[in-house]
PDB file of C-alpha atoms in Angstrom:
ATOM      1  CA  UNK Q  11      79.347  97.857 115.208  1.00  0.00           C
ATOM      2  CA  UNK Q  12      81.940  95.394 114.642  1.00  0.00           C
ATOM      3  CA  UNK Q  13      82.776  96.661 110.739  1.00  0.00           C
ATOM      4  CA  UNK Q  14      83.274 100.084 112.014  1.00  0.00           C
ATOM      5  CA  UNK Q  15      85.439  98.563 114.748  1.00  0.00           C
ATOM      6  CA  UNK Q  16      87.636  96.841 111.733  1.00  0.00           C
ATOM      7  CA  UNK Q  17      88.050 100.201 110.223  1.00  0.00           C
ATOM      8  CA  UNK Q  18      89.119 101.808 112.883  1.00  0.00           C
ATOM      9  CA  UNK Q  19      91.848  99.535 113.734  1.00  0.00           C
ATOM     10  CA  UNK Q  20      93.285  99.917 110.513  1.00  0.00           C
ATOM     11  CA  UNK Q  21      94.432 103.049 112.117  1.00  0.00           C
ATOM     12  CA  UNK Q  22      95.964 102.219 114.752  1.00  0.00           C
ATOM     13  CA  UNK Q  23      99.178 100.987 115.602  1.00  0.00           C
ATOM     14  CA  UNK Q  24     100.102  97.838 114.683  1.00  0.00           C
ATOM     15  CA  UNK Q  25      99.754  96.172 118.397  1.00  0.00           C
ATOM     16  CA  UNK Q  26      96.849  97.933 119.156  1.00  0.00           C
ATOM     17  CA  UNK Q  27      95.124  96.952 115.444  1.00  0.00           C
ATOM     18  CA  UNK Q  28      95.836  93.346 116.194  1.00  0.00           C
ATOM     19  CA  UNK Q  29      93.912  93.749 119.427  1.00  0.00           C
ATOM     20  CA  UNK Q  30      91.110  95.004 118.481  1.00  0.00           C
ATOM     21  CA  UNK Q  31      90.596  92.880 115.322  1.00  0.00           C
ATOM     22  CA  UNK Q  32      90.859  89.810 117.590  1.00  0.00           C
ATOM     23  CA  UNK Q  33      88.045  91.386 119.868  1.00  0.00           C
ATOM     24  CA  UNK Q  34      86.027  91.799 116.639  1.00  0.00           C
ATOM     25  CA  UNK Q  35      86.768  88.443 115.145  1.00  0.00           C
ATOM     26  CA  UNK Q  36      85.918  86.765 118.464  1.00  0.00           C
ATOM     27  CA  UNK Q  37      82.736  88.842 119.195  1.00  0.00           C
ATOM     28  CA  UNK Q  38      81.988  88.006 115.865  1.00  0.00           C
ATOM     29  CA  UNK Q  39      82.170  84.404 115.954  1.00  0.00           C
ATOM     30  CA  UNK Q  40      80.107  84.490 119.302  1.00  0.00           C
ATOM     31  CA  UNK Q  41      77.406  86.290 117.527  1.00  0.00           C
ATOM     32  CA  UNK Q  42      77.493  83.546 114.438  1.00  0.00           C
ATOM     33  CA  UNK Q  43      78.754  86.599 112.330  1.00  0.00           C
ATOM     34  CA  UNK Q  44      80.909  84.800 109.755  1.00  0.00           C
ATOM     35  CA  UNK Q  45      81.824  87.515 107.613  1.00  0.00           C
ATOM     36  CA  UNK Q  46      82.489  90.049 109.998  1.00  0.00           C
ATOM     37  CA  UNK Q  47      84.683  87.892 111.428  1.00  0.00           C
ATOM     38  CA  UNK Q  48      86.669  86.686 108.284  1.00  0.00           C
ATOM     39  CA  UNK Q  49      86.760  89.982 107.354  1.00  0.00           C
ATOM     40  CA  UNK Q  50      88.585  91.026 110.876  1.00  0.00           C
ATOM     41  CA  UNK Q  51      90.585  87.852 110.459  1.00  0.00           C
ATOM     42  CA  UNK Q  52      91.794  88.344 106.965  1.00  0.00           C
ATOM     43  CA  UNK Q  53      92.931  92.331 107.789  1.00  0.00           C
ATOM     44  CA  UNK Q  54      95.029  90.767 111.071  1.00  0.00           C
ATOM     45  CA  UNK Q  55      96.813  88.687 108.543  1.00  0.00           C
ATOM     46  CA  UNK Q  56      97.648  91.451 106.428  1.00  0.00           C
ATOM     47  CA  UNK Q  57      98.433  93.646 109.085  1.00  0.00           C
ATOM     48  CA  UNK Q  58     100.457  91.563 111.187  1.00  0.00           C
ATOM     49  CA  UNK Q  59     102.182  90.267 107.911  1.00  0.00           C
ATOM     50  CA  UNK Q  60     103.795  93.453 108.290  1.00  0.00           C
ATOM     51  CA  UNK Q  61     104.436  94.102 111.829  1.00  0.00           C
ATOM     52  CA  UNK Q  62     107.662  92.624 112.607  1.00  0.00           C
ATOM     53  CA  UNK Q  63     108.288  89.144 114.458  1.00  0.00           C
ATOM     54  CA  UNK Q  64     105.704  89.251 116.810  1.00  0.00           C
ATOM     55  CA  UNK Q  65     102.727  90.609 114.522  1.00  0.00           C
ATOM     56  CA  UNK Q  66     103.885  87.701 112.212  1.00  0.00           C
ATOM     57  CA  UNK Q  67     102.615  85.119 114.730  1.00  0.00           C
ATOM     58  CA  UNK Q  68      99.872  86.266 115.237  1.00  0.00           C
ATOM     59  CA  UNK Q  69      99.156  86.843 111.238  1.00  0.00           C
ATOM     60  CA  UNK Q  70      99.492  83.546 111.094  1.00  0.00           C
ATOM     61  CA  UNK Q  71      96.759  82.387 113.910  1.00  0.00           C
ATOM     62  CA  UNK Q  72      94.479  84.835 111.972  1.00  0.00           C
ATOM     63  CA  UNK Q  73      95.119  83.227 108.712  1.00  0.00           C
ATOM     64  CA  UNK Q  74      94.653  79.807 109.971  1.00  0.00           C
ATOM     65  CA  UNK Q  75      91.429  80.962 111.128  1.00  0.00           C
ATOM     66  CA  UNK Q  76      90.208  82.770 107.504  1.00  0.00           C
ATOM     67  CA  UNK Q  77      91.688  79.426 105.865  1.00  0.00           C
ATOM     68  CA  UNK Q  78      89.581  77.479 108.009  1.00  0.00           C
ATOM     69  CA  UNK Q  79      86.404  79.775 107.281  1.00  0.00           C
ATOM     70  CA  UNK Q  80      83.435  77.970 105.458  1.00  0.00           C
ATOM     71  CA  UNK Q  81      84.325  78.889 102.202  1.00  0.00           C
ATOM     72  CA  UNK Q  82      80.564  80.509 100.815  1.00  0.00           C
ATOM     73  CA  UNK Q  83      81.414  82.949 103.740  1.00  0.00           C
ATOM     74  CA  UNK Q  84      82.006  85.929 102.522  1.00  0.00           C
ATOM     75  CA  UNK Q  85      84.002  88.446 104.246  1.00  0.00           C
ATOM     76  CA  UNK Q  86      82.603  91.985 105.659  1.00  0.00           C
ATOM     77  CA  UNK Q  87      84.075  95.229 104.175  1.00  0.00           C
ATOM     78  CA  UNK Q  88      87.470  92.977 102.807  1.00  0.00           C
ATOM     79  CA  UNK Q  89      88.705  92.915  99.490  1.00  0.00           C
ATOM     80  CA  UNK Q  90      87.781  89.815  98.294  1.00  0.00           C
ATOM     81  CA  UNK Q  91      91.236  88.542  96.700  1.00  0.00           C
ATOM     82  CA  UNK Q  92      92.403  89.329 100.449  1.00  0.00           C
ATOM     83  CA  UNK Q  93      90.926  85.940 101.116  1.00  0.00           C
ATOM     84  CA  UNK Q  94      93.652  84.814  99.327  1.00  0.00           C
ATOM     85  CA  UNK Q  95      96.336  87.219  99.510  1.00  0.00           C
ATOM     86  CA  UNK Q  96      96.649  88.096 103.310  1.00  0.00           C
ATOM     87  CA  UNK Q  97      96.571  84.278 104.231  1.00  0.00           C
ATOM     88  CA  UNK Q  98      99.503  84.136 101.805  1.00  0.00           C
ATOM     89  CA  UNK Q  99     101.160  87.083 103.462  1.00  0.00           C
ATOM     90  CA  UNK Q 100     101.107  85.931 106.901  1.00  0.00           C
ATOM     91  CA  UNK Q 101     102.962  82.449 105.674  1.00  0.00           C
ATOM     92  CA  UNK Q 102     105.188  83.862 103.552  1.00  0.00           C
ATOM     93  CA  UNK Q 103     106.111  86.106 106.557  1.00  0.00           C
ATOM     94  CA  UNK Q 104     106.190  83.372 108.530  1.00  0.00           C
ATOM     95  CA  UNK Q 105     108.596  81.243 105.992  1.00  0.00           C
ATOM     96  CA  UNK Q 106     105.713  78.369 105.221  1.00  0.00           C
ATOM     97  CA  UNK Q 107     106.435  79.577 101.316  1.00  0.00           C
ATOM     98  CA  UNK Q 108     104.656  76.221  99.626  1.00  0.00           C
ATOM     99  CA  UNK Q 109     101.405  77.819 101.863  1.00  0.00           C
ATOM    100  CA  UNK Q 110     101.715  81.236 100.354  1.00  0.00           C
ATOM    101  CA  UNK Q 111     102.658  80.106  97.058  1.00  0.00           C
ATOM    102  CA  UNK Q 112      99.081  77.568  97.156  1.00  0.00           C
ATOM    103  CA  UNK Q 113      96.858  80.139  98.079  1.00  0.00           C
ATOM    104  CA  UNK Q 114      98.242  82.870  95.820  1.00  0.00           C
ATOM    105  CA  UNK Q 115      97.318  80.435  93.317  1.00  0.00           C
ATOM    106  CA  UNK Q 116      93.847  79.717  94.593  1.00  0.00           C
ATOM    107  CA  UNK Q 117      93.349  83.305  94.512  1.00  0.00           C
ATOM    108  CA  UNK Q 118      94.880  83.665  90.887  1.00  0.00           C
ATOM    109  CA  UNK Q 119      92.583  80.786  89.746  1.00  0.00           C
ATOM    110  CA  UNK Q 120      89.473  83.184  91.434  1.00  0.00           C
ATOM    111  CA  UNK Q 121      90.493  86.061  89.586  1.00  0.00           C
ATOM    112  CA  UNK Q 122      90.440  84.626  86.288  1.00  0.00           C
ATOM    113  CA  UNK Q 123      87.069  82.787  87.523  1.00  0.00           C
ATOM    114  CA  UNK Q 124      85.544  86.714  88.487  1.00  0.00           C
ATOM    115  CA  UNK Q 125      87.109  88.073  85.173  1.00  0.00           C
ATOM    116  CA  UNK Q 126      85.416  85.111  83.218  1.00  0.00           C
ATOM    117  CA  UNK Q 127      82.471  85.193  84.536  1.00  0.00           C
ATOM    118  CA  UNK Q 128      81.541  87.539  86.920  1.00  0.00           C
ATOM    119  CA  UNK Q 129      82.322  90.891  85.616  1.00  0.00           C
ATOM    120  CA  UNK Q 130      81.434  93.004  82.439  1.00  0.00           C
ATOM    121  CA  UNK Q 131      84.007  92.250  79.486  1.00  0.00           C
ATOM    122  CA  UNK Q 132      84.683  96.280  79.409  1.00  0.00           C
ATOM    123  CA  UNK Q 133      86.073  95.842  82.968  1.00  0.00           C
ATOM    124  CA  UNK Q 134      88.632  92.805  82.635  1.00  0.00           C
ATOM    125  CA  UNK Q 135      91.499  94.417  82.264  1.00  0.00           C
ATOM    126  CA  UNK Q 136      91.268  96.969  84.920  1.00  0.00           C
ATOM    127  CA  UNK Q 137      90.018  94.104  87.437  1.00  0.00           C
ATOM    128  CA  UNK Q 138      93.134  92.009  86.468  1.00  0.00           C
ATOM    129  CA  UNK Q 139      95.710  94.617  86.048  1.00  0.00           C
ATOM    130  CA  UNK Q 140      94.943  97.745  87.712  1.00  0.00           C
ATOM    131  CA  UNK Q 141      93.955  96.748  91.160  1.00  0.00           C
ATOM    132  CA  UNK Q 142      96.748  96.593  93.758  1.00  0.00           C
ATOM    133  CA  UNK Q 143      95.842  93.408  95.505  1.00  0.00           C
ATOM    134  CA  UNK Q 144      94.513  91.660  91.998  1.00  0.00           C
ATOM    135  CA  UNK Q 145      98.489  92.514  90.747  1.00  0.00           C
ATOM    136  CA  UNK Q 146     100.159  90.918  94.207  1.00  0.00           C
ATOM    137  CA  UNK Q 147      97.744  87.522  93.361  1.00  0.00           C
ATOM    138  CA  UNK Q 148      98.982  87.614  89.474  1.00  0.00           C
ATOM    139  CA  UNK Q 149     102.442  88.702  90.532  1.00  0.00           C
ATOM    140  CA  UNK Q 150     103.468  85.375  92.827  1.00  0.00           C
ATOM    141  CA  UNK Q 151     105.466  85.743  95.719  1.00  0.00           C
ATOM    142  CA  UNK Q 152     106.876  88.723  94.122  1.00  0.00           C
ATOM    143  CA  UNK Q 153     103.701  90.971  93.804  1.00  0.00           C
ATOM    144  CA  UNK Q 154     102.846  89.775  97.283  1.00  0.00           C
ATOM    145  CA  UNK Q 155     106.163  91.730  98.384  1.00  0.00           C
ATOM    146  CA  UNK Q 156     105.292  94.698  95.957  1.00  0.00           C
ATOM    147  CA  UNK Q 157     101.660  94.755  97.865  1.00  0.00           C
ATOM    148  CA  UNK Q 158     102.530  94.217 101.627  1.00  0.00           C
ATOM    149  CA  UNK Q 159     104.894  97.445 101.274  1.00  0.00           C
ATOM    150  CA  UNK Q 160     104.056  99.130  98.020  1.00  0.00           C
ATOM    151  CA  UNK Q 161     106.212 102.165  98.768  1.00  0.00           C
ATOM    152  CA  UNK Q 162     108.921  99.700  97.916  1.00  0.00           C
ATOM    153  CA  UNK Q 163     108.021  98.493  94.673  1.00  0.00           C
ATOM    154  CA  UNK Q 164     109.628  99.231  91.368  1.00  0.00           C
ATOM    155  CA  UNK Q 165     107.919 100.456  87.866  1.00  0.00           C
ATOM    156  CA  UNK Q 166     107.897  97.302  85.625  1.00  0.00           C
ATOM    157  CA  UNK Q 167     109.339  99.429  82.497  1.00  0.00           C
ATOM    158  CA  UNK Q 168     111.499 102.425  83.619  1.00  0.00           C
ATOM    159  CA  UNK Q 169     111.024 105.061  81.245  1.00  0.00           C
ATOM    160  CA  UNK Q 170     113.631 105.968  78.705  1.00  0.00           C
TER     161      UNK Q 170
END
């Protein structure tokens, strides 16, 4: 079905993924499927975050659309923190900064929420310092850049 459909995009080229997660988000939304279709919405963002100029704009209609989402949806086979983090991509990418830097906050101020609350004490620290997109929320606008393209990001200690 539709979450299948979201995985498979996320092999595809960049065009194509874009595509097809806007036929699953729409489908989606015609078949009052909220968090199949934030979750489609919120992996366009991320995606197109990272596809160049034109992927960008569309990023952006996606992450107006996950922004807009009710917000006890919760998104289908999605990170939660994306809900968060790939909004904040697709502005950022876009140059709306004060967007990206608000919801990176939001999402830090979920973290620590989860890690108060929601999650044994024995896994805190791995849920707010292990996880890739957990670091790009705590990291600002900077661990956003080290998680859109982490083949570019730099050890925080270099080794002696």
């Amino acid at each position: 079905g539709l979450i299948v459909q979201t995985e498979l995009a996320l092999c595809m080229a960049p065009a194509q993924a874009l595509d097809t997660l806007a036929s699953v988000a729409g489908h989606a939304h015609a078949l009052s499927m909220h968090g199949a279709a934030l979750g489609a919405h919120l992996q366009a963002a991320w995606l197109g975050a990272r596809a160049g100029p034109d992927g960008v704009a569309r990023a952006v209609q996606h992450a107006e659309a996950a922004c807009a989402a009710d917000p006890a949806t919760h998104a289908l086979h999605t990170d939660a923190a994306l809900r968060w983090l790939a909004p904040a991509a697709a502005f950022a990418a876009a140059g709306d900064i004060g967007r990206a830097e608000a919801l990176i906050e939001q999402g830090r101020e979920w973290m620590v929420s989860v890690a108060k609350n929601g999650i044994p004490q024995e896994y805190v620290h791995t849920f707010l310092h292990q996880h890739p997109i957990h670091l790009g929320l705590a990291g600002g606008l900077r661990g956003l850049a080290a998680a859109l393209h982490p083949s570019h990001a730099r050890p925080a200690v270099t080794p002696p």
